[in-house]
XYZ file of N, CA and C in Angstrom:
600
model
N 101.555 -116.748 2.258
C 100.177 -115.577 1.895
C 99.723 -115.282 3.205
N 99.527 -113.840 3.262
C 98.430 -113.896 3.868
C 96.897 -113.217 3.994
N 96.306 -113.891 5.334
C 94.952 -113.215 5.347
C 94.806 -112.213 5.867
N 93.739 -111.285 5.279
C 93.417 -109.966 5.861
C 92.022 -110.247 6.607
N 92.221 -110.032 7.556
C 90.953 -110.093 8.433
C 89.885 -108.522 8.065
N 88.738 -109.025 7.614
C 87.602 -107.519 7.184
C 87.470 -107.477 8.797
N 88.173 -107.094 9.858
C 87.257 -106.535 11.104
C 88.481 -105.669 11.686
N 87.600 -104.794 12.609
C 88.705 -103.949 13.513
C 88.250 -104.305 14.998
N 87.641 -105.703 15.042
C 87.537 -106.177 16.461
C 88.966 -107.022 16.884
N 89.818 -106.568 17.861
C 90.852 -107.025 18.536
C 90.606 -108.296 18.707
N 89.450 -108.308 19.570
C 89.427 -110.020 20.342
C 88.930 -110.613 19.482
N 88.255 -110.591 18.241
C 88.099 -111.657 17.361
C 89.378 -112.053 16.682
N 90.199 -110.909 15.804
C 91.592 -111.588 15.558
C 92.097 -112.256 16.414
N 92.236 -111.906 17.584
C 93.248 -112.759 18.535
C 92.768 -113.986 18.292
N 91.281 -114.165 18.452
C 90.549 -115.867 18.411
C 91.003 -116.599 16.985
N 90.875 -115.754 16.127
C 90.929 -116.528 14.583
C 92.446 -116.455 14.416
N 93.594 -115.906 14.599
C 94.589 -116.050 14.480
C 95.051 -117.486 15.386
N 94.756 -117.368 16.559
C 94.660 -118.767 17.368
C 94.549 -119.907 16.777
N 93.205 -119.673 16.383
C 92.418 -120.613 15.467
C 93.014 -121.395 14.507
N 93.554 -120.620 13.760
C 94.147 -120.831 12.223
C 95.785 -121.003 12.400
N 96.355 -120.944 13.703
C 98.153 -121.135 13.823
C 98.599 -122.184 13.356
N 98.215 -123.462 13.013
C 98.442 -124.401 12.093
C 98.658 -124.762 11.024
N 98.209 -123.478 10.425
C 98.645 -123.314 9.113
C 99.279 -122.283 8.700
N 100.128 -122.411 7.497
C 101.247 -121.486 7.518
C 100.797 -120.258 6.640
N 100.462 -119.697 7.519
C 99.869 -118.052 6.873
C 99.910 -117.115 7.765
N 99.815 -115.934 7.208
C 99.841 -114.795 8.483
C 98.551 -114.124 8.426
N 98.178 -114.267 9.254
C 96.608 -113.242 9.733
C 97.027 -111.537 9.835
N 96.549 -110.757 9.039
C 96.620 -109.438 9.709
C 95.208 -108.295 9.742
N 95.090 -107.876 10.375
C 93.956 -107.091 10.115
C 93.835 -106.130 9.365
N 92.654 -105.383 8.293
C 92.867 -104.044 8.010
C 93.281 -102.975 8.591
N 93.782 -102.701 10.011
C 94.457 -101.628 10.543
C 95.964 -101.417 10.146
N 96.129 -102.960 10.312
C 97.794 -103.082 10.375
C 98.244 -103.068 9.127
N 97.659 -103.280 8.355
C 97.871 -102.807 6.633
C 97.431 -101.972 5.801
N 96.591 -100.858 6.774
C 96.428 -99.299 6.526
C 95.321 -99.513 5.693
N 94.544 -100.598 5.781
C 93.413 -100.005 4.790
C 91.880 -99.680 5.935
N 91.845 -98.311 5.269
C 90.611 -97.589 6.313
C 89.349 -97.467 5.617
N 88.578 -98.203 5.749
C 87.102 -97.934 5.112
C 86.005 -98.560 6.235
N 85.333 -97.653 5.934
C 84.312 -98.019 6.767
C 83.223 -99.027 5.605
N 82.671 -99.810 6.179
C 81.595 -100.712 5.631
C 80.557 -100.974 6.476
N 79.309 -100.589 5.294
C 78.079 -100.610 5.897
C 77.304 -102.147 5.332
N 77.048 -102.547 6.980
C 76.615 -104.125 6.556
C 75.054 -103.742 6.653
N 74.557 -104.328 5.055
C 73.522 -104.185 4.843
C 72.402 -105.347 4.639
N 73.322 -106.088 4.911
C 72.373 -107.555 4.446
C 71.201 -107.901 5.588
N 70.658 -108.976 5.080
C 69.915 -108.971 5.997
C 70.219 -110.500 6.704
N 71.467 -110.996 6.675
C 71.809 -112.414 7.162
C 73.063 -112.378 7.708
N 73.318 -113.489 8.532
C 75.055 -113.104 8.465
C 75.609 -113.463 7.399
N 75.182 -114.569 6.986
C 76.387 -115.042 5.581
C 76.190 -113.508 4.742
N 75.024 -113.181 4.457
C 75.250 -111.413 3.699
C 75.873 -110.938 3.907
N 76.165 -110.079 5.442
C 77.090 -109.298 5.675
C 78.602 -109.874 5.893
N 78.649 -111.297 5.687
C 79.915 -111.453 5.623
C 80.526 -110.935 4.705
N 79.711 -111.302 3.531
C 80.403 -111.258 2.027
C 80.360 -109.977 1.668
N 79.494 -108.999 2.213
C 79.936 -107.703 1.850
C 81.259 -107.384 2.526
N 81.141 -107.696 3.621
C 82.821 -106.563 4.239
C 84.020 -107.282 3.603
N 83.685 -108.826 2.847
C 84.865 -109.263 2.390
C 84.940 -108.896 1.211
N 84.244 -108.550 0.193
C 84.270 -108.220 -1.204
C 84.347 -106.477 -0.981
N 84.169 -105.864 0.088
C 84.371 -104.350 0.090
C 86.073 -104.163 0.490
N 86.656 -105.415 1.040
C 87.915 -105.152 1.231
C 88.623 -105.342 -0.122
N 87.875 -106.557 -0.859
C 88.348 -107.039 -1.934
C 88.757 -105.873 -3.042
N 87.620 -105.426 -3.035
C 86.880 -104.232 -4.282
C 88.266 -102.958 -3.413
N 88.499 -102.620 -2.573
C 89.053 -101.974 -2.429
C 90.782 -101.622 -2.406
N 91.245 -102.962 -1.961
C 92.199 -103.506 -2.892
C 92.586 -103.297 -4.448
N 91.434 -104.047 -5.168
C 92.036 -103.715 -6.689
C 92.121 -102.935 -7.075
N 90.982 -101.931 -6.263
C 91.063 -100.533 -7.121
C 92.501 -99.688 -7.015
N 92.807 -99.989 -5.869
C 94.229 -99.337 -5.267
C 95.451 -100.106 -5.735
N 94.456 -100.987 -6.557
C 96.034 -101.652 -7.577
C 96.785 -102.338 -6.486
N 96.909 -102.737 -5.871
C 97.275 -103.833 -5.192
C 97.169 -104.983 -5.817
N 98.546 -105.799 -5.584
C 98.517 -107.329 -6.222
C 97.870 -108.195 -4.990
N 96.012 -108.737 -5.306
C 95.566 -109.318 -4.683
C 96.179 -110.638 -4.609
N 96.688 -111.162 -5.603
C 97.493 -112.996 -5.634
C 97.586 -113.308 -4.371
N 98.314 -112.413 -3.287
C 98.900 -113.083 -2.212
C 98.178 -112.874 -1.133
N 96.837 -112.746 -1.205
C 95.778 -112.256 -0.517
C 94.772 -112.850 0.044
N 94.340 -113.544 0.648
C 92.797 -114.024 1.228
C 92.360 -113.152 2.206
N 90.894 -112.561 1.583
C 90.389 -111.689 2.618
C 89.233 -112.458 3.282
N 89.273 -112.666 4.639
C 88.352 -113.267 5.425
C 87.303 -112.560 5.887
N 86.189 -112.514 6.106
C 85.370 -111.679 7.022
C 84.288 -112.802 7.873
N 84.024 -111.950 8.870
C 83.407 -112.759 9.808
C 82.081 -111.942 10.188
N 80.524 -112.518 10.057
C 79.716 -111.672 10.500
C 79.203 -112.624 11.789
N 79.006 -112.026 13.127
C 78.423 -113.139 14.152
C 77.858 -112.268 15.092
N 76.951 -113.313 16.101
C 76.240 -112.871 16.771
C 75.383 -113.701 17.721
N 74.528 -113.358 18.134
C 73.713 -113.706 19.192
C 72.552 -113.641 19.121
N 71.431 -115.029 19.211
C 70.274 -114.757 18.858
C 69.465 -115.616 19.917
N 68.499 -114.728 20.609
C 68.083 -115.240 21.907
C 66.669 -115.358 21.406
N 66.165 -116.509 21.536
C 64.241 -117.070 20.764
C 63.382 -115.976 21.807
N 63.843 -115.545 23.136
C 62.780 -114.843 24.165
C 62.604 -113.474 23.371
N 63.157 -113.111 22.273
C 63.755 -111.945 21.897
C 62.867 -112.195 20.327
N 62.789 -112.954 19.985
C 62.327 -112.975 18.325
C 63.651 -113.303 17.659
N 64.924 -113.604 18.479
C 66.114 -113.832 17.500
C 67.241 -112.462 17.900
N 66.777 -111.526 18.443
C 67.566 -110.147 18.517
C 68.385 -111.146 19.687
N 69.515 -110.000 19.782
C 70.141 -108.757 18.670
C 69.948 -109.182 17.614
N 70.495 -110.523 17.033
C 70.982 -111.117 16.027
C 71.968 -110.340 15.173
N 71.602 -110.284 13.969
C 72.849 -109.634 12.818
C 73.228 -108.238 13.669
N 71.826 -107.700 14.504
C 72.516 -106.212 15.023
C 73.286 -106.478 16.004
N 73.930 -107.266 16.412
C 74.776 -107.850 17.912
C 75.535 -106.637 18.260
N 76.436 -106.332 17.488
C 77.590 -105.516 17.767
C 77.116 -103.728 17.867
N 75.552 -103.594 16.868
C 75.110 -102.243 16.967
C 73.834 -102.155 17.828
N 73.907 -103.755 18.994
C 72.420 -103.509 19.582
C 72.401 -102.014 20.663
N 71.301 -101.951 21.511
C 71.466 -100.493 21.847
C 72.482 -99.232 21.905
N 73.161 -99.582 20.734
C 74.170 -98.441 20.208
C 75.642 -99.199 19.919
N 76.350 -98.844 19.111
C 77.661 -99.323 19.045
C 78.801 -98.801 20.195
N 78.116 -97.829 20.623
C 78.904 -97.055 21.803
C 78.997 -97.982 23.368
N 77.804 -98.159 22.643
C 76.955 -98.980 24.043
C 78.429 -100.070 24.978
N 78.747 -100.062 26.204
C 79.450 -101.058 26.699
C 79.267 -102.520 26.626
N 79.456 -103.338 26.472
C 78.550 -104.952 26.314
C 78.043 -105.683 27.544
N 79.027 -104.840 28.767
C 78.750 -104.768 30.360
C 76.981 -104.218 30.526
N 76.785 -102.917 29.826
C 75.346 -102.723 30.147
C 74.460 -103.481 29.298
N 75.154 -104.111 27.698
C 74.129 -104.647 26.511
C 73.375 -105.786 27.603
N 74.333 -106.311 28.121
C 74.090 -108.128 29.043
C 72.973 -107.517 29.869
N 73.900 -106.343 30.604
C 72.584 -105.978 31.929
C 71.422 -105.540 31.398
N 70.989 -104.902 30.248
C 69.873 -104.838 30.017
C 68.768 -105.923 29.382
N 69.678 -107.078 28.654
C 69.431 -108.130 27.964
C 68.524 -109.280 28.963
N 69.437 -109.390 30.302
C 69.151 -109.930 31.413
C 67.655 -109.791 32.319
N 67.408 -107.795 31.945
C 66.576 -107.376 32.619
C 65.542 -107.776 32.175
N 65.445 -107.559 30.487
C 64.426 -107.623 29.495
C 63.866 -109.476 29.698
N 64.728 -110.496 30.088
C 64.237 -111.456 29.912
C 64.656 -112.294 31.436
N 64.289 -111.537 32.416
C 64.437 -112.069 33.489
C 63.135 -112.914 33.709
N 62.142 -112.845 33.491
C 60.486 -113.585 33.729
C 60.560 -114.701 32.707
N 61.434 -114.650 31.973
C 61.093 -115.764 31.022
C 62.073 -117.433 31.021
N 61.010 -117.788 30.406
C 61.227 -119.622 31.614
C 61.895 -120.022 29.887
N 61.640 -119.917 28.656
C 62.524 -119.745 27.564
C 63.898 -119.133 27.260
N 64.679 -119.824 27.723
C 66.392 -118.940 27.780
C 66.801 -119.654 26.595
N 66.482 -120.541 25.779
C 67.440 -120.981 24.666
C 68.178 -119.626 23.693
N 69.400 -119.801 23.392
C 69.731 -118.732 22.821
C 70.840 -119.446 21.502
N 71.608 -118.747 20.516
C 72.633 -119.274 20.058
C 73.417 -118.241 19.503
N 74.898 -118.676 19.650
C 75.652 -118.041 18.454
C 75.861 -118.300 17.369
N 75.910 -117.775 16.299
C 75.868 -117.568 14.951
C 77.301 -117.279 14.552
N 78.015 -117.613 13.727
C 79.138 -117.327 12.757
C 78.893 -117.643 11.189
N 78.826 -116.380 10.256
C 79.047 -116.899 9.070
C 80.720 -116.426 8.724
N 81.556 -116.983 7.991
C 82.740 -116.508 7.470
C 83.133 -117.083 6.234
N 83.315 -115.403 5.120
C 83.166 -115.046 3.749
C 84.352 -115.594 3.782
N 84.824 -115.965 2.517
C 86.273 -116.026 1.974
C 86.867 -115.274 0.385
N 87.145 -114.590 0.466
C 87.264 -113.589 -1.095
C 88.895 -113.750 -1.509
N 88.685 -113.717 -3.049
C 90.389 -113.974 -3.377
C 90.157 -113.307 -4.996
N 91.139 -112.780 -5.622
C 90.927 -112.416 -7.088
C 90.635 -113.664 -7.946
N 89.674 -113.630 -8.816
C 89.928 -114.818 -10.129
C 88.647 -115.407 -9.207
N 87.929 -115.652 -8.062
C 87.321 -116.856 -7.698
C 86.013 -115.978 -7.178
N 84.853 -117.178 -7.175
C 83.671 -116.190 -6.264
C 83.961 -116.636 -4.603
N 83.400 -115.638 -4.072
C 83.650 -116.031 -2.753
C 82.667 -116.729 -2.408
N 83.226 -117.433 -0.930
C 82.700 -118.560 -0.506
C 82.087 -118.362 1.113
N 81.188 -118.936 1.283
C 80.588 -118.548 2.575
C 80.249 -119.671 3.683
N 80.788 -119.918 4.628
C 79.911 -120.842 5.780
C 79.594 -120.435 7.245
N 78.839 -120.690 7.377
C 78.439 -121.168 8.756
C 78.679 -121.788 10.012
N 78.681 -121.496 11.239
C 79.128 -122.078 12.499
C 78.430 -122.178 13.576
N 77.232 -122.448 14.495
C 76.424 -122.079 15.310
C 76.711 -123.189 16.486
N 76.982 -122.475 17.540
C 76.501 -123.325 19.151
C 75.804 -122.985 19.574
N 74.533 -123.893 19.967
C 73.057 -123.512 20.758
C 73.451 -123.665 22.561
N 73.184 -122.852 23.207
C 73.146 -122.546 24.986
C 72.047 -121.966 25.122
N 71.891 -121.285 26.641
C 71.177 -120.866 26.711
C 71.839 -119.401 27.761
N 70.675 -118.449 27.917
C 71.054 -117.350 28.341
C 70.771 -117.250 29.759
N 71.687 -117.245 30.685
C 71.782 -117.539 32.022
C 70.937 -116.150 32.972
N 71.471 -116.349 34.242
C 70.358 -115.503 34.961
C 71.582 -113.869 35.372
N 72.564 -114.692 35.346
C 73.672 -113.780 36.237
C 74.642 -113.465 34.563
N 75.398 -112.101 34.540
C 76.327 -112.382 34.223
C 77.515 -112.707 34.814
N 78.821 -113.914 34.562
C 80.132 -114.630 34.693
C 80.796 -114.659 34.185
N 81.860 -114.591 34.423
C 83.408 -114.935 33.835
C 83.794 -113.642 33.205
N 85.381 -113.798 32.810
C 86.499 -112.975 32.789
C 86.858 -112.743 31.420
N 87.057 -114.084 30.782
C 87.863 -114.871 29.528
C 86.382 -114.209 28.404
N 86.975 -114.576 27.521
C 86.292 -114.105 26.184
C 86.061 -112.361 25.499
N 84.717 -112.305 25.611
C 84.303 -110.989 25.182
C 82.849 -110.848 24.861
N 82.495 -109.487 24.552
C 81.034 -109.057 23.767
C 80.057 -109.829 25.107
N 79.150 -111.286 24.167
C 78.022 -111.429 25.058
C 78.302 -112.664 26.098
N 79.423 -112.914 25.882
C 80.346 -114.076 26.503
C 79.371 -114.216 28.045
N 79.866 -113.339 28.635
C 79.410 -113.949 30.198
C 78.377 -114.258 30.389
N 76.896 -114.419 29.440
C 75.735 -114.448 30.096
C 75.478 -115.272 28.913
N 76.225 -116.075 28.102
C 75.582 -117.140 26.964
C 76.121 -118.443 27.755
N 75.395 -119.317 28.340
C 76.081 -120.401 28.772
C 75.810 -121.809 27.808
N 77.064 -122.623 28.269
C 76.405 -124.025 27.422
C 77.018 -124.870 28.276
N 75.776 -125.723 29.172
C 75.633 -126.114 30.428
C 75.769 -125.317 31.246
N 76.955 -125.851 32.022
C 76.700 -125.342 33.858
C 77.503 -123.812 33.409
N 78.524 -123.589 32.464
C 79.384 -122.546 32.641
C 79.292 -121.241 31.260
N 79.438 -120.228 31.844
C 79.291 -118.856 30.400
C 80.668 -119.345 29.848
N 80.431 -118.565 28.680
C 81.275 -118.972 27.422
C 82.365 -117.937 28.038
N 82.603 -117.216 28.796
C 83.300 -116.132 29.578
C 84.201 -116.696 30.769
N 83.691 -118.192 31.628
C 84.368 -118.816 32.261
C 85.094 -120.100 31.747
N 84.609 -120.398 30.484
C 85.479 -121.248 29.729
C 87.244 -120.928 29.585
N 87.823 -121.812 29.731
C 89.469 -121.508 29.029
C 89.494 -121.040 27.772
N 90.126 -120.084 27.054
C 90.191 -120.218 25.807
C 90.308 -121.248 24.759
N 91.095 -122.090 25.567
C 91.556 -123.359 24.509
C 90.482 -123.782 24.425
N 89.571 -123.923 25.477
C 88.062 -124.956 25.477
C 86.978 -123.900 24.245
N 87.001 -123.465 25.029
C 85.892 -122.272 23.596
C 86.472 -122.370 22.264
N 87.700 -122.443 21.747
C 87.886 -122.461 20.595
C 87.660 -123.887 19.735
N 87.387 -125.214 20.962
C 87.050 -125.964 20.040
C 85.597 -126.622 20.561
N 84.657 -125.244 20.845
C 82.858 -125.646 20.604
C 82.677 -124.466 20.223
N 83.277 -123.685 20.114
C 82.466 -121.913 19.742
C 82.091 -122.071 18.279
N 81.178 -121.076 17.864
C 80.713 -121.009 16.378
C 81.761 -120.805 15.946
N 82.970 -119.831 15.693
C 83.305 -119.089 15.359
C 84.712 -120.487 15.023
N 84.775 -121.104 15.847
C 85.555 -122.381 15.579
C 85.221 -123.328 14.459
N 83.495 -123.245 14.443
C 83.267 -124.690 13.846
C 83.211 -123.679 12.348
N 82.697 -122.806 11.952
C 82.725 -121.615 11.032
C 84.487 -121.809 10.194
N 85.258 -121.585 11.204
C 86.845 -121.549 10.812
C 87.241 -123.336 9.962
N 87.303 -124.082 10.987
C 87.025 -125.460 10.799
C 86.549 -125.764 9.408
N 85.458 -125.467 8.908
C 84.828 -125.591 7.254
C 85.384 -124.215 6.562
N 86.648 -123.484 7.182
C 86.882 -122.560 5.769
C 88.376 -122.526 5.555
N 88.653 -123.342 6.803
C 90.105 -124.124 6.844
C 90.444 -124.680 5.413
N 89.481 -125.305 5.317
C 89.604 -126.308 4.274
C 89.935 -125.529 2.910
N 88.706 -124.689 2.464
C 88.961 -123.946 1.289
C 90.231 -122.615 1.638
N 91.032 -122.449 2.458
C 91.807 -122.235 2.405
C 93.226 -123.118 2.164
N 93.007 -124.068 2.399
C 94.297 -125.039 2.511
C 94.441 -125.570 0.472
N 92.870 -125.635 0.075
C 92.762 -125.349 -1.259
C 93.887 -124.304 -1.926
N 93.493 -123.005 -1.776
C 94.459 -122.349 -2.241
C 96.018 -122.122 -1.983
N 96.594 -122.917 -0.644
C 97.339 -122.565 -0.168
C 98.414 -123.634 -1.510
């Protein structure tokens, strides 16, 4: 069985493949199987956006008369909530300061905005939706609590990882194997794995 990942984010796809490698399934991205659609994320929560993405891909496949029975569609919506910024960037994490703005610049601007803040609590949130023909879409959430550091550190990971600290290390300093045990995405994936296994 194939899982179609409703994402163009290669870093995310790599992480999800690694975390699901103990299940007998093949994870492919939309791009890899030629699905080219722009999905407008109009939800007001991570869960709503994950469902919108999963169902958009499901509907595209149905409309193009492809056989959906051998596919499971996974969509995730994730982001960083910073308490000192009223939980921003939140659901706008990928679009924050413009989609084409490099994360190095986004991270720099966030650190500058909260440089005098004592409250640096933050969390990464991940909602994952699973869609398949003849069933209601299922959605789960994973969260990891941490703090925004004073400097960006590390070369692992992607996105906001260099400024998000759990303990003494940023997410970008943690080895990928270690991160995959504690991340928001791994927590959500562990929950969704149970749903996938029911379908195999």
